[in-house]
């Protein structure tokens, strides 16, 4: 796992046990499968912005964007163009909502229920 940040020194204080690289160093990484965007870049109203250039997707198989509005960000469009399997932030949002219900109402939402909800969500989006 590598964490990419514009400001390595600032991030190192919070993630001491994780290797931090900047965007220039990121472009030289090889041998990773999954790329996850955790930035707000690409979210409404800045939907025409991506944290990465198209050539940065070449060495990955999967691209996950935690943004769910829009459903397909520029980040995901670029990844799909390069043949990556893409996933948007809807499933994360569903998981957060389920966990919130568990906490607020003192209930347990079973994995079977979550699996069914994920399938319904897939049909929806």
Backbone as numpy.savetxt, mean C-alpha at the origin, in Angstrom:
# Nx Ny Nz CAx CAy CAz Cx Cy Cz
12.89 -6.39 4.23 12.03 -5.21 4.23 12.93 -3.97 4.23
12.59 -3.05 3.35 13.27 -1.75 3.29 12.19 -0.68 3.38
12.48 0.34 4.12 11.58 1.48 4.23 12.20 2.62 3.44
11.41 3.24 2.57 11.91 4.32 1.73 11.36 5.64 2.26
12.26 6.61 2.40 11.86 7.92 2.92 12.69 9.02 2.28
12.08 10.19 2.19 12.84 11.35 1.71 13.87 11.77 2.74
13.56 11.55 4.02 14.45 11.98 5.10 14.84 10.78 5.97
15.91 10.10 5.59 16.34 8.89 6.28 16.62 9.12 7.76
17.28 10.20 8.08 17.69 10.45 9.46 16.48 10.64 10.38
15.49 11.33 9.92 14.28 11.56 10.71 13.55 10.24 10.96
13.45 9.43 9.94 12.71 8.16 10.04 13.47 7.14 10.89
14.79 7.17 10.87 15.60 6.23 11.64 15.28 6.29 13.14
14.88 7.45 13.61 14.56 7.61 15.03 13.34 6.77 15.42
12.40 6.61 14.49 11.18 5.85 14.77 11.30 4.37 14.41
12.15 4.04 13.45 12.28 2.68 12.96 13.73 2.23 13.07
14.22 2.11 14.29 15.63 1.81 14.53 16.07 0.46 13.98
15.18 -0.52 13.95 15.54 -1.87 13.52 15.25 -2.14 12.05
14.93 -1.10 11.27 14.58 -1.27 9.87 15.59 -0.52 9.01
15.99 -1.13 7.92 16.90 -0.44 7.02 16.13 0.62 6.24
16.63 1.84 6.27 15.99 2.96 5.61 16.82 3.35 4.39
16.15 3.57 3.26 16.83 4.06 2.06 16.07 5.28 1.54
16.79 6.12 0.80 16.11 7.26 0.18 15.64 6.86 -1.21
14.97 7.74 -1.91 14.40 7.40 -3.22 15.48 7.09 -4.25
16.61 7.75 -4.17 17.71 7.45 -5.10 18.24 6.04 -4.86
18.43 5.67 -3.61 18.89 4.32 -3.28 17.83 3.27 -3.64
16.57 3.62 -3.47 15.49 2.71 -3.81 15.55 2.27 -5.26
15.86 3.20 -6.16 15.87 2.89 -7.58 16.91 1.83 -7.93
17.83 1.54 -7.01 18.88 0.54 -7.26 18.59 -0.80 -6.57
17.49 -0.90 -5.83 17.17 -2.13 -5.12 16.77 -3.24 -6.08
17.17 -4.45 -5.78 16.83 -5.63 -6.57 16.43 -6.75 -5.63
15.61 -7.67 -6.13 15.30 -8.87 -5.37 14.14 -8.77 -4.39
13.26 -7.81 -4.59 12.09 -7.68 -3.73 10.84 -8.00 -4.52
9.82 -8.51 -3.86 8.60 -8.92 -4.54 7.46 -7.92 -4.43
7.33 -7.30 -3.26 6.15 -6.48 -2.97 6.55 -5.03 -2.73
5.79 -4.14 -3.32 5.99 -2.71 -3.19 4.72 -2.12 -2.59
4.85 -1.41 -1.47 3.67 -0.86 -0.79 3.82 0.66 -0.69
2.81 1.38 -1.18 2.78 2.83 -1.04 1.96 3.18 0.20
2.62 3.83 1.15 1.96 4.27 2.39 1.90 5.79 2.46
2.16 6.46 1.33 2.11 7.91 1.31 0.72 8.36 0.87
0.38 9.64 1.08 -0.90 10.14 0.57 -0.84 10.54 -0.90
0.33 10.40 -1.54 0.45 10.80 -2.93 -0.43 9.94 -3.82
-1.28 10.57 -4.59 -2.23 9.89 -5.46 -3.65 9.95 -4.94
-3.80 10.40 -3.70 -5.13 10.51 -3.09 -5.78 11.83 -3.52
-7.09 11.82 -3.60 -7.81 13.03 -3.97 -7.39 14.17 -3.04
-7.10 15.34 -3.53 -7.27 15.87 -4.87 -6.03 15.72 -5.76
-4.93 15.17 -5.24 -3.69 15.05 -6.03 -3.62 13.70 -6.72
-4.64 13.38 -7.52 -4.75 12.06 -8.12 -3.77 11.82 -9.27
-3.12 12.85 -9.75 -2.17 12.69 -10.87 -0.73 12.67 -10.39
-0.52 12.26 -9.14 0.81 12.21 -8.55 1.10 10.79 -8.10
2.33 10.34 -8.34 2.78 9.03 -7.88 4.12 9.20 -7.17
4.36 8.46 -6.10 5.64 8.60 -5.41 6.81 8.01 -6.20
6.51 7.20 -7.22 7.57 6.53 -7.97 7.41 6.72 -9.47
8.53 6.60 -10.17 8.52 6.64 -11.62 8.20 5.24 -12.15
7.74 5.17 -13.36 7.35 3.89 -13.97 8.49 2.87 -13.94
9.71 3.29 -14.19 10.83 2.34 -14.21 11.11 1.71 -12.85
10.60 2.30 -11.77 10.81 1.75 -10.43 10.01 0.46 -10.18
9.10 0.12 -11.05 8.25 -1.05 -10.85 8.82 -2.32 -11.46
9.91 -2.22 -12.18 10.41 -3.33 -12.98 10.77 -4.58 -12.19
11.28 -4.46 -11.00 11.78 -5.61 -10.25 10.81 -6.13 -9.19
9.53 -5.79 -9.31 8.54 -6.21 -8.33 7.45 -7.05 -9.00
6.73 -7.83 -8.21 5.62 -8.62 -8.72 4.27 -8.06 -8.28
4.24 -7.41 -7.12 2.99 -6.91 -6.54 3.16 -5.46 -6.14
2.09 -4.69 -6.30 2.06 -3.30 -5.85 0.79 -3.09 -5.04
0.96 -2.60 -3.83 -0.17 -2.33 -2.94 -0.16 -0.85 -2.63
-1.31 -0.22 -2.79 -1.45 1.19 -2.44 -2.51 1.27 -1.35
-2.17 1.83 -0.22 -3.11 1.89 0.90 -4.22 2.91 0.68
-4.12 3.67 -0.40 -5.17 4.63 -0.76 -6.35 3.89 -1.37
-7.57 4.31 -1.03 -8.77 3.70 -1.59 -9.63 4.69 -2.36
-9.25 5.96 -2.40 -9.95 6.95 -3.19 -8.92 7.83 -3.88
-8.73 7.64 -5.18 -9.49 6.82 -6.11 -9.15 5.33 -5.97
-10.01 4.49 -6.53 -9.79 3.05 -6.44 -8.50 2.63 -7.14
-8.19 3.27 -8.24 -6.92 2.98 -8.92 -6.12 4.27 -9.02
-5.09 4.36 -8.22 -4.22 5.53 -8.22 -3.26 5.47 -9.40
-2.59 6.57 -9.64 -1.56 6.59 -10.69 -0.48 5.56 -10.36
-0.12 5.43 -9.11 0.85 4.42 -8.65 0.41 3.03 -9.13
-0.86 2.68 -8.90 -1.36 1.36 -9.31 -1.45 1.24 -10.83
-1.82 2.31 -11.51 -1.89 2.27 -12.97 -0.51 1.99 -13.56
0.51 2.68 -13.05 1.87 2.46 -13.54 2.33 1.03 -13.25
2.01 0.54 -12.07 2.39 -0.83 -11.71 1.70 -1.84 -12.63
0.43 -1.63 -12.89 -0.33 -2.54 -13.76 0.24 -2.53 -15.17
0.64 -1.34 -15.65 1.25 -1.23 -16.98 2.52 -2.07 -17.09
3.22 -2.23 -15.99 4.46 -3.01 -15.97 4.20 -4.48 -15.64
2.92 -4.87 -15.53 2.59 -6.27 -15.34 2.49 -6.73 -13.90
2.51 -5.82 -12.95 2.40 -6.20 -11.55 0.94 -6.48 -11.18
0.75 -7.37 -10.22 -0.56 -7.57 -9.61 -0.76 -6.41 -8.65
-1.93 -5.76 -8.70 -2.16 -4.57 -7.89 -3.31 -4.77 -6.91
-3.19 -4.10 -5.77 -4.21 -4.14 -4.73 -4.34 -2.72 -4.17
-5.58 -2.24 -4.06 -5.76 -0.91 -3.48 -6.07 -1.01 -1.99
-6.38 0.11 -1.37 -6.55 0.19 0.07 -7.90 -0.24 0.62
-8.81 -0.71 -0.24 -10.14 -1.09 0.24 -10.09 -2.20 1.29
-9.27 -3.21 1.07 -9.22 -4.33 2.03 -8.67 -3.86 3.38
-7.71 -2.94 3.37 -7.19 -2.40 4.62 -8.29 -1.60 5.34
-9.05 -0.82 4.58 -10.13 -0.04 5.16 -11.17 -0.97 5.80
-11.50 -2.05 5.12 -12.46 -3.02 5.66 -11.92 -3.63 6.94
-10.65 -4.01 6.94 -10.04 -4.57 8.15 -10.03 -3.60 9.31
-9.75 -2.34 9.03 -9.77 -1.31 10.08 -11.17 -1.15 10.65
-12.15 -1.15 9.76 -13.54 -1.01 10.21 -13.96 -2.18 11.08
-13.58 -3.38 10.69 -13.91 -4.57 11.48 -13.26 -4.50 12.85
-11.99 -4.12 12.89 -11.29 -4.02 14.18 -11.91 -2.95 15.06
-12.33 -1.83 14.47 -12.99 -0.77 15.24 -14.28 -1.30 15.86
-15.04 -2.07 15.09 -16.28 -2.64 15.63 -15.99 -3.59 16.80
-14.93 -4.37 16.67 -14.55 -5.27 17.75 -14.21 -4.49 19.02
-13.46 -3.43 18.86 -13.04 -2.62 20.02 -14.23 -1.89 20.63
-15.00 -1.19 19.81 -16.09 -0.37 20.32 -17.22 -1.19 20.92
-17.50 -2.34 20.33 -18.66 -3.12 20.76 -18.30 -4.39 21.53
-17.01 -4.61 21.75 -16.58 -5.76 22.52 -16.97 -7.09 21.89
-16.91 -7.14 20.57 -17.28 -8.36 19.86 -16.07 -8.91 19.11
-16.19 -10.13 18.63 -15.15 -10.73 17.81 -15.74 -11.03 16.44
-15.16 -10.47 15.42 -15.59 -10.74 14.05 -14.68 -11.83 13.53
-15.25 -12.96 13.25 -14.48 -14.13 12.84 -13.85 -13.99 11.47
-12.80 -14.79 11.26 -12.12 -14.77 9.97 -13.05 -15.18 8.83
-14.01 -16.06 9.12 -14.96 -16.48 8.08 -15.82 -15.30 7.63
-16.23 -14.46 8.57 -17.03 -13.28 8.24 -16.18 -12.30 7.43
-14.95 -12.07 7.88 -14.06 -11.16 7.16 -13.79 -11.67 5.74
-13.58 -12.97 5.59 -13.35 -13.54 4.26 -14.54 -13.30 3.35
-15.74 -13.49 3.89 -16.95 -13.25 3.10 -17.07 -11.77 2.72
-16.76 -10.90 3.67 -16.81 -9.46 3.39 -15.79 -9.07 2.32
-14.59 -9.65 2.40 -13.56 -9.36 1.38 -14.03 -9.80 0.00
-14.68 -10.97 -0.08 -15.20 -11.45 -1.36 -16.27 -10.51 -1.90
-17.16 -10.07 -1.02 -18.20 -9.12 -1.44 -17.58 -7.80 -1.88
-16.56 -7.38 -1.16 -15.87 -6.15 -1.50 -15.23 -6.26 -2.88
-14.63 -7.40 -3.16 -14.01 -7.63 -4.47 -15.04 -7.51 -5.58
-16.24 -8.03 -5.34 -17.31 -7.90 -6.33 -17.75 -6.45 -6.50
-17.71 -5.70 -5.40 -18.15 -4.30 -5.41 -17.18 -3.42 -6.18
-15.89 -3.61 -5.94 -14.91 -2.75 -6.59 -14.44 -3.40 -7.85
